[in-house]
C-alpha atoms as a PDB file:
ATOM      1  CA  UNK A   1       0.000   0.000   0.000  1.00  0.00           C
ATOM      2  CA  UNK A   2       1.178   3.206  -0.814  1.00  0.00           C
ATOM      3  CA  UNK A   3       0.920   6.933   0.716  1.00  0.00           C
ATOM      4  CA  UNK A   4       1.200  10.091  -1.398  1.00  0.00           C
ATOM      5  CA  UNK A   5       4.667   7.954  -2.979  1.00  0.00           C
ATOM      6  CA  UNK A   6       5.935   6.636   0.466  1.00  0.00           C
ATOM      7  CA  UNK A   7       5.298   3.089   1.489  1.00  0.00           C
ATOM      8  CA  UNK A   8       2.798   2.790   4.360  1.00  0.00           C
ATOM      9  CA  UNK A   9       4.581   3.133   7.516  1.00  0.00           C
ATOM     10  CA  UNK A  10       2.522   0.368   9.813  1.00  0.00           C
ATOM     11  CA  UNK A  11       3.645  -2.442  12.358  1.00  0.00           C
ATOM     12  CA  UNK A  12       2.170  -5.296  14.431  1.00  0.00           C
ATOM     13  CA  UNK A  13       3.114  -6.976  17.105  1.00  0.00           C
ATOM     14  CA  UNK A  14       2.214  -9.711  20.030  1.00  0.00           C
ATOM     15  CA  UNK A  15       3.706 -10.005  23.911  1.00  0.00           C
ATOM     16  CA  UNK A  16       2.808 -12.563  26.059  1.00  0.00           C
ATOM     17  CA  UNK A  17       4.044 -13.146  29.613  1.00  0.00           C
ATOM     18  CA  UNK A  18       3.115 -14.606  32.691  1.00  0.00           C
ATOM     19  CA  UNK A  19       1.535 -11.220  33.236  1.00  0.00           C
ATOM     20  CA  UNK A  20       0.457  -9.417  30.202  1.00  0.00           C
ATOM     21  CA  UNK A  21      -1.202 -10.888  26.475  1.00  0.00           C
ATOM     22  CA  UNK A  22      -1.039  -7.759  24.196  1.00  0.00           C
ATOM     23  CA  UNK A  23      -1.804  -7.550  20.159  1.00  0.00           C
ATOM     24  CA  UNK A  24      -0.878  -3.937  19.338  1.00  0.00           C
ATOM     25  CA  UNK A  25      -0.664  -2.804  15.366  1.00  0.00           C
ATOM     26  CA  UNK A  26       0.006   1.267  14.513  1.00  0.00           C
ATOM     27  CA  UNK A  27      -0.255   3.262  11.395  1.00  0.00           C
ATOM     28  CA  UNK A  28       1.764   6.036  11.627  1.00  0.00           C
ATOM     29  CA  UNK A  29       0.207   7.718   8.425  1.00  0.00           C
ATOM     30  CA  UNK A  30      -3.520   6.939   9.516  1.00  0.00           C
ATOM     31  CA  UNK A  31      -6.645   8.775  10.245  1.00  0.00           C
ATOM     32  CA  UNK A  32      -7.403   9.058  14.075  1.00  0.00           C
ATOM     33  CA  UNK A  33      -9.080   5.628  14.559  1.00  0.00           C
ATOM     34  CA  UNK A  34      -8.499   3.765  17.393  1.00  0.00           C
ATOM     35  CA  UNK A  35     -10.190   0.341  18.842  1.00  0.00           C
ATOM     36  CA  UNK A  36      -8.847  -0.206  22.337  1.00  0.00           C
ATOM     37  CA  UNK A  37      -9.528  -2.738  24.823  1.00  0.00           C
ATOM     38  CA  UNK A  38      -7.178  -2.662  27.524  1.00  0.00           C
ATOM     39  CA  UNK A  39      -8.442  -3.678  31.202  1.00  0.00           C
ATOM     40  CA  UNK A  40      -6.821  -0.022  32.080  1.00  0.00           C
ATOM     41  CA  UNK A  41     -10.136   2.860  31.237  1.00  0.00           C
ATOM     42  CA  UNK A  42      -8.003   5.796  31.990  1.00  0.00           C
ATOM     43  CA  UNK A  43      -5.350   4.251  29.809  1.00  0.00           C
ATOM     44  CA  UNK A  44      -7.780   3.428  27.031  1.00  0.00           C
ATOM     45  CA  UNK A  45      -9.115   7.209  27.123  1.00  0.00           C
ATOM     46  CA  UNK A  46      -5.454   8.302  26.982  1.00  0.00           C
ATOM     47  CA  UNK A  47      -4.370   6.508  24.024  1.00  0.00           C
ATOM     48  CA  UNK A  48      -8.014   7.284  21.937  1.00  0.00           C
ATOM     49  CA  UNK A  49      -6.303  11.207  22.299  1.00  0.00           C
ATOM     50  CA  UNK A  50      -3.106  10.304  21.212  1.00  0.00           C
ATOM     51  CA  UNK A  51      -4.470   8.148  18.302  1.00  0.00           C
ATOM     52  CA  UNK A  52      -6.941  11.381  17.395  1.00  0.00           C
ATOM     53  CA  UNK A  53      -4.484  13.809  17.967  1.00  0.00           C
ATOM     54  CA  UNK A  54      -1.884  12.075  16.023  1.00  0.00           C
ATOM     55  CA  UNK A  55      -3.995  11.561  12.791  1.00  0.00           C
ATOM     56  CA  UNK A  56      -2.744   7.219  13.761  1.00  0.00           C
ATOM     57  CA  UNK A  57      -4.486   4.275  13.382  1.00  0.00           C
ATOM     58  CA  UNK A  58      -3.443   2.178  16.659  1.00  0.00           C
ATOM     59  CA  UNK A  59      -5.633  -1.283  17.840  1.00  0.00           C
ATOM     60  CA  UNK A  60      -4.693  -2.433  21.007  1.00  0.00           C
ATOM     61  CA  UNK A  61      -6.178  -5.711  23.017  1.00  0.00           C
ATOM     62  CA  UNK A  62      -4.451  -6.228  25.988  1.00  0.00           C
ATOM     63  CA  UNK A  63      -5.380  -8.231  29.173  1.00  0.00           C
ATOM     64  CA  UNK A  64      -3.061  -7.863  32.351  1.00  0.00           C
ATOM     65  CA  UNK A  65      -3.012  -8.825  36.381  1.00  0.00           C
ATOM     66  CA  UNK A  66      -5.050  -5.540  36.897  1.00  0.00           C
ATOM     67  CA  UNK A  67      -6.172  -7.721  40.220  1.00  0.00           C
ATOM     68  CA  UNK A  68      -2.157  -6.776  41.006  1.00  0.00           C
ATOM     69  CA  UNK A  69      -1.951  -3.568  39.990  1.00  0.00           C
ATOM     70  CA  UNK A  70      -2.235  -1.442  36.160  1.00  0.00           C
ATOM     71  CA  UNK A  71       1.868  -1.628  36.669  1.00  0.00           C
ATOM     72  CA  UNK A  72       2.389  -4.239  34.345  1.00  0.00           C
ATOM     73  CA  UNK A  73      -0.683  -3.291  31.591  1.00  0.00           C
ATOM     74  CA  UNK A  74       0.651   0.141  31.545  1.00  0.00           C
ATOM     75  CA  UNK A  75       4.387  -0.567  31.401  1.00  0.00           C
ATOM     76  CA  UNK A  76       4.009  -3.612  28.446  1.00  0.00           C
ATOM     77  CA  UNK A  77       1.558  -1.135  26.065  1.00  0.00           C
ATOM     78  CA  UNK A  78       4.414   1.737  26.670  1.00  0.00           C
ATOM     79  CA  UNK A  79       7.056  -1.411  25.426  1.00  0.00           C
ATOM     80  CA  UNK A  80       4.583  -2.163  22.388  1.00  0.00           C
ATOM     81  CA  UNK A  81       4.045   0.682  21.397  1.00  0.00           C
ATOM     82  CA  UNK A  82       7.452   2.302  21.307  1.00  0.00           C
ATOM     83  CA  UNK A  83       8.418  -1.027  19.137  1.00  0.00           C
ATOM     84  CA  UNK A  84       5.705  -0.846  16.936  1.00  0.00           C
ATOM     85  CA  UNK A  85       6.416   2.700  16.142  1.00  0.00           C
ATOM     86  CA  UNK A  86      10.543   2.241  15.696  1.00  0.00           C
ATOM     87  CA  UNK A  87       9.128  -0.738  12.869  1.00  0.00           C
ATOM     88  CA  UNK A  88       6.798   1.302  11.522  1.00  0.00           C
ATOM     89  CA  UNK A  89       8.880   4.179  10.914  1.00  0.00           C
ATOM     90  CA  UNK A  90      11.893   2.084   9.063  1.00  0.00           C
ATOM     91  CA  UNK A  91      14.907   4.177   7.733  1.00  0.00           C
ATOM     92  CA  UNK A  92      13.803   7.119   8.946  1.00  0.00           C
ATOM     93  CA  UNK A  93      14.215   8.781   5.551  1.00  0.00           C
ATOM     94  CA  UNK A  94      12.701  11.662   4.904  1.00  0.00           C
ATOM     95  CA  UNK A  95      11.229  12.659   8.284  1.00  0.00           C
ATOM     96  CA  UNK A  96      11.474  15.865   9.912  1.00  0.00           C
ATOM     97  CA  UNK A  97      13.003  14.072  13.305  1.00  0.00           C
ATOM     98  CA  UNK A  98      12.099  17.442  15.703  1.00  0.00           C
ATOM     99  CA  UNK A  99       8.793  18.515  17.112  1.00  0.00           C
ATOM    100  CA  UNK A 100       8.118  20.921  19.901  1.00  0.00           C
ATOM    101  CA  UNK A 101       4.194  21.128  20.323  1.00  0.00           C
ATOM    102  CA  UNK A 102       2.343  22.960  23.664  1.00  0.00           C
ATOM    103  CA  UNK A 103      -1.717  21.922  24.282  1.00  0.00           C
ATOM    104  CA  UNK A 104      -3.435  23.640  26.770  1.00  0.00           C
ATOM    105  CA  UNK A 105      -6.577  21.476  28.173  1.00  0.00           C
ATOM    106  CA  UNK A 106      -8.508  23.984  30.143  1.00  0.00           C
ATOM    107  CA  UNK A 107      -6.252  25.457  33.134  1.00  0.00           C
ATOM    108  CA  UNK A 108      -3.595  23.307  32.514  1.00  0.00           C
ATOM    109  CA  UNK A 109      -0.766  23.863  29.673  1.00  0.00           C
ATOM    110  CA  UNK A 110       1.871  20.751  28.690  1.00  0.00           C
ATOM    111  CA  UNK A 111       4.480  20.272  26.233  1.00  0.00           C
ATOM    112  CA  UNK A 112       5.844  17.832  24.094  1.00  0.00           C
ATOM    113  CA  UNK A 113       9.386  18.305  22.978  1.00  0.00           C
ATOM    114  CA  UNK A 114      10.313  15.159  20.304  1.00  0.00           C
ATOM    115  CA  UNK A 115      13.647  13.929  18.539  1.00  0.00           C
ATOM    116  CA  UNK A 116      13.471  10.622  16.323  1.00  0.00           C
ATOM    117  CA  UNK A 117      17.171  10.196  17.194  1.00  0.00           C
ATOM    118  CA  UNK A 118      17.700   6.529  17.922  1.00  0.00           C
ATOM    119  CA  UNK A 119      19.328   7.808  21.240  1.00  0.00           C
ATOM    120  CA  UNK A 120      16.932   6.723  24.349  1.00  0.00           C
ATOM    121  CA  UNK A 121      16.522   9.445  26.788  1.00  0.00           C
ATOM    122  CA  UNK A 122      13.712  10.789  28.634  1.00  0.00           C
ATOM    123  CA  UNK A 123      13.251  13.858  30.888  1.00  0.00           C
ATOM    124  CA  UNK A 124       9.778  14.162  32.833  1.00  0.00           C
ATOM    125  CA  UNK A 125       8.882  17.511  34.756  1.00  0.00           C
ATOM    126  CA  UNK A 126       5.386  17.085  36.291  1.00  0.00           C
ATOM    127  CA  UNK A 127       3.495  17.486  39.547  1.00  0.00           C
ATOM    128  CA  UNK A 128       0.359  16.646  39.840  1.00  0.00           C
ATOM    129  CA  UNK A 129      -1.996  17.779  42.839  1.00  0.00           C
ATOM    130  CA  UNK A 130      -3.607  14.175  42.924  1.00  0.00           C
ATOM    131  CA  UNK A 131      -1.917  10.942  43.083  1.00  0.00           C
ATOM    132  CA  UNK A 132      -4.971   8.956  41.249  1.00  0.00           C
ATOM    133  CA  UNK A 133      -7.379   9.862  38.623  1.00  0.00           C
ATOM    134  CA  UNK A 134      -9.951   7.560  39.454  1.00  0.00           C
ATOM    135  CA  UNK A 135      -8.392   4.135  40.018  1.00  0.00           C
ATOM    136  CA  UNK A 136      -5.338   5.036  37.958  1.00  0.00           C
ATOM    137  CA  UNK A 137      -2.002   5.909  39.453  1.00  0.00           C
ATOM    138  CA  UNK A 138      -0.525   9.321  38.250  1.00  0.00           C
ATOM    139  CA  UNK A 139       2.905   7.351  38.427  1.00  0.00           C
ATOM    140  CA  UNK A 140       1.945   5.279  35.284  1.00  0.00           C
ATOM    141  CA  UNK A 141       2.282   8.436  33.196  1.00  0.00           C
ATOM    142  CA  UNK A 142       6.252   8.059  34.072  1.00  0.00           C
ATOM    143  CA  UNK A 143       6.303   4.563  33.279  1.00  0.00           C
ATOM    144  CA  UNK A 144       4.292   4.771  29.620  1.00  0.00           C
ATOM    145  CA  UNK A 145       6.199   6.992  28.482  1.00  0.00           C
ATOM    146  CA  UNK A 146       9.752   6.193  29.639  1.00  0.00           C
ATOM    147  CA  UNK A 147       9.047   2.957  28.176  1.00  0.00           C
ATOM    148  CA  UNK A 148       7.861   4.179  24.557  1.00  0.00           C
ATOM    149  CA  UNK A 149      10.589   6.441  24.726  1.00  0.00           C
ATOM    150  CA  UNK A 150      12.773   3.563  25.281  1.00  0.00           C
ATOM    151  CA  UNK A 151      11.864   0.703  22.873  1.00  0.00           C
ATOM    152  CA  UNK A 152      11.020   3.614  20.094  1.00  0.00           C
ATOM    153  CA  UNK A 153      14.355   5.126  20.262  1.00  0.00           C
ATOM    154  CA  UNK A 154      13.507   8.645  20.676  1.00  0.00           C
ATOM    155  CA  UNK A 155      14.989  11.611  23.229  1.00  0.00           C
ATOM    156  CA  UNK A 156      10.990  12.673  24.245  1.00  0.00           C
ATOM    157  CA  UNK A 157      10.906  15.561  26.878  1.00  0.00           C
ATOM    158  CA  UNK A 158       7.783  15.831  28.569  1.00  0.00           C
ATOM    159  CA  UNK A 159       6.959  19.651  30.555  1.00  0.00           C
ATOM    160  CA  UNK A 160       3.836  20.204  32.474  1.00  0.00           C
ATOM    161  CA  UNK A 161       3.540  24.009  32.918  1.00  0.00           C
ATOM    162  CA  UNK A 162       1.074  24.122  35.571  1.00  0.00           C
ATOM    163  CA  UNK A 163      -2.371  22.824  36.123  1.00  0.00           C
ATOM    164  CA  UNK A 164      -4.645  22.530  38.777  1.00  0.00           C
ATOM    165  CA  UNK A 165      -6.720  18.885  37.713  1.00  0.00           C
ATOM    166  CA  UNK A 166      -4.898  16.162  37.612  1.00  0.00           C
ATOM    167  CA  UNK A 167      -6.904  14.651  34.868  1.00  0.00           C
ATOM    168  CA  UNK A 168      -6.674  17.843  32.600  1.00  0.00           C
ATOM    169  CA  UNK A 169      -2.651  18.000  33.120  1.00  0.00           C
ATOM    170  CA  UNK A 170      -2.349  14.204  31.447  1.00  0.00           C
ATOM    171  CA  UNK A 171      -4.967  14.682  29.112  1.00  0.00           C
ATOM    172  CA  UNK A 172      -2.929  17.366  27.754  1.00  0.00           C
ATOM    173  CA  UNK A 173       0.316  15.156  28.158  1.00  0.00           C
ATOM    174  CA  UNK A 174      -1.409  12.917  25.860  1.00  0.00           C
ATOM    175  CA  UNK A 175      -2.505  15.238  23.173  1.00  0.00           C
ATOM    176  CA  UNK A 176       0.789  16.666  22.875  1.00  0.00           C
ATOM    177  CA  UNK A 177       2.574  13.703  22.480  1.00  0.00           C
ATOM    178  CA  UNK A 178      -0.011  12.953  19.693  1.00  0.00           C
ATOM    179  CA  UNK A 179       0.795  15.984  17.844  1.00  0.00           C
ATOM    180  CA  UNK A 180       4.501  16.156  18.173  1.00  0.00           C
ATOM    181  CA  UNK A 181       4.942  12.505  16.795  1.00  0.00           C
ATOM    182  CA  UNK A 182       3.492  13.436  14.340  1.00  0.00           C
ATOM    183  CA  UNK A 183       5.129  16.605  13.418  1.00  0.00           C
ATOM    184  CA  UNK A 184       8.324  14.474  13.776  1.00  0.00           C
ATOM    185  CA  UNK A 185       7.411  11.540  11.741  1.00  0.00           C
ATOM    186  CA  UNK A 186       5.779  13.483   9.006  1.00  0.00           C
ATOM    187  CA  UNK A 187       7.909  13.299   5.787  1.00  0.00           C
ATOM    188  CA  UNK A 188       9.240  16.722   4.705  1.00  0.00           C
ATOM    189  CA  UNK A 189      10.112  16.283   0.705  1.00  0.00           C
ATOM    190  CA  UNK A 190      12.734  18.728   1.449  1.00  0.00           C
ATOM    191  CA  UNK A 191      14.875  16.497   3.229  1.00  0.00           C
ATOM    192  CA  UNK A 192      17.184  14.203   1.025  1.00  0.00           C
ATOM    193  CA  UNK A 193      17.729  10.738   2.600  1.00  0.00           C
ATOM    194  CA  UNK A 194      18.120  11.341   6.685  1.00  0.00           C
ATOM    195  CA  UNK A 195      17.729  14.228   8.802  1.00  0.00           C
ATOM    196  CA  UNK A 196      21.140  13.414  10.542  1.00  0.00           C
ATOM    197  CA  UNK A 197      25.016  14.609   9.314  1.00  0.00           C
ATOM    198  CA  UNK A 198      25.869  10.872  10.446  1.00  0.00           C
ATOM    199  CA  UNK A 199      24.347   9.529   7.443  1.00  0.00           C
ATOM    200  CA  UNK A 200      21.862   7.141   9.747  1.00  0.00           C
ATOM    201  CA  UNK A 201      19.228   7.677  12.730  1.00  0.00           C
END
């Protein structure tokens, strides 16, 4: 399948584990559609954003020892994802690599600051007044993302300006991250082969 000359940038992928059984696929050049079942609602509301916000296709099913804790549901859909995306995005040829995106959701103003650069590294600055929203841990925000940013191979920095509702301050998380991914995946016919003077990303 192609897209506007460019092969369709998509991947799929399985993990099973004594704790987790996830089925994840992501189209990086998609529409906004998601299907998610995930035993994690917050998480599920989350990722619909990002998918919307992101103009992706993403499908997730994943079932997890929620009777434990979301830990392990969270952390394993951060790990899918972040693969899926690294597949789906291939060479890297072509892309603009950089994005730098704010969203302000109400009172409450993050930002998003992206680089494609196949060097891991993430930097989190957020405090949130409430440790739960609903049954989900405020934590888990760290431990998505740190993980996509991880198996994705991307340096994502992740600001939260101020805020006063917890939900509001990661919904905006969320809708940032949408939008600067894909800022930074989207393919700039300007740009000969890589975006890097090393010849590679």
């Amino acid at each position: 399948m192609e897209n506007n000359g460019q092969q369709t940038r998509q991947a799929g992928l399985s993990r099973k584990t004594n704790e987790t059984d996830i089925k994840l696929s992501l189209t990086v050049d998609g529409s906004g559609q998601a299907e998610l079942e995930t035993d994690v609602p917050f998480l599920n509301h989350m990722l619909d954003l990002f998918t919307k916000h992101g103009q992706f296709d993403l499908s997730v099913q994943a079932r997890g020892d929620i009777e434990i804790d979301d830990h392990h549901t969270v952390e394993d859909i951060g790990i899918c994802l972040g693969q899926a995306l690294r597949e789906a995005l291939g060479d890297k040829k072509g892309i603009k690599r950089y994005a730098s995106v704010f969203v302000p959701m109400d009172e409450a103003l993050a930002q998003v600051i992206i680089d494609i650069s196949n060097r891991p590294h993430f930097e989190y600055r957020a405090e949130y007044p409430s440790q739960q929203v609903g049954s989900f841990s405020t934590e888990m925000v760290h431990e998505f993302l740190w993980k996509f940013a991880l198996e994705a191979r991307l340096t994502l920095h992740v600001i939260v300006h101020y805020g006063f509702n917890t939900h509001h301050m990661i919904e905006a998380v969320f809708k940032a991250l949408g939008r600067a991914l894909d800022e930074a995946t989207a393919i700039d016919p300007r740009v000969k082969g890589v975006p890097s003077t090393k010849g590679v990303l």
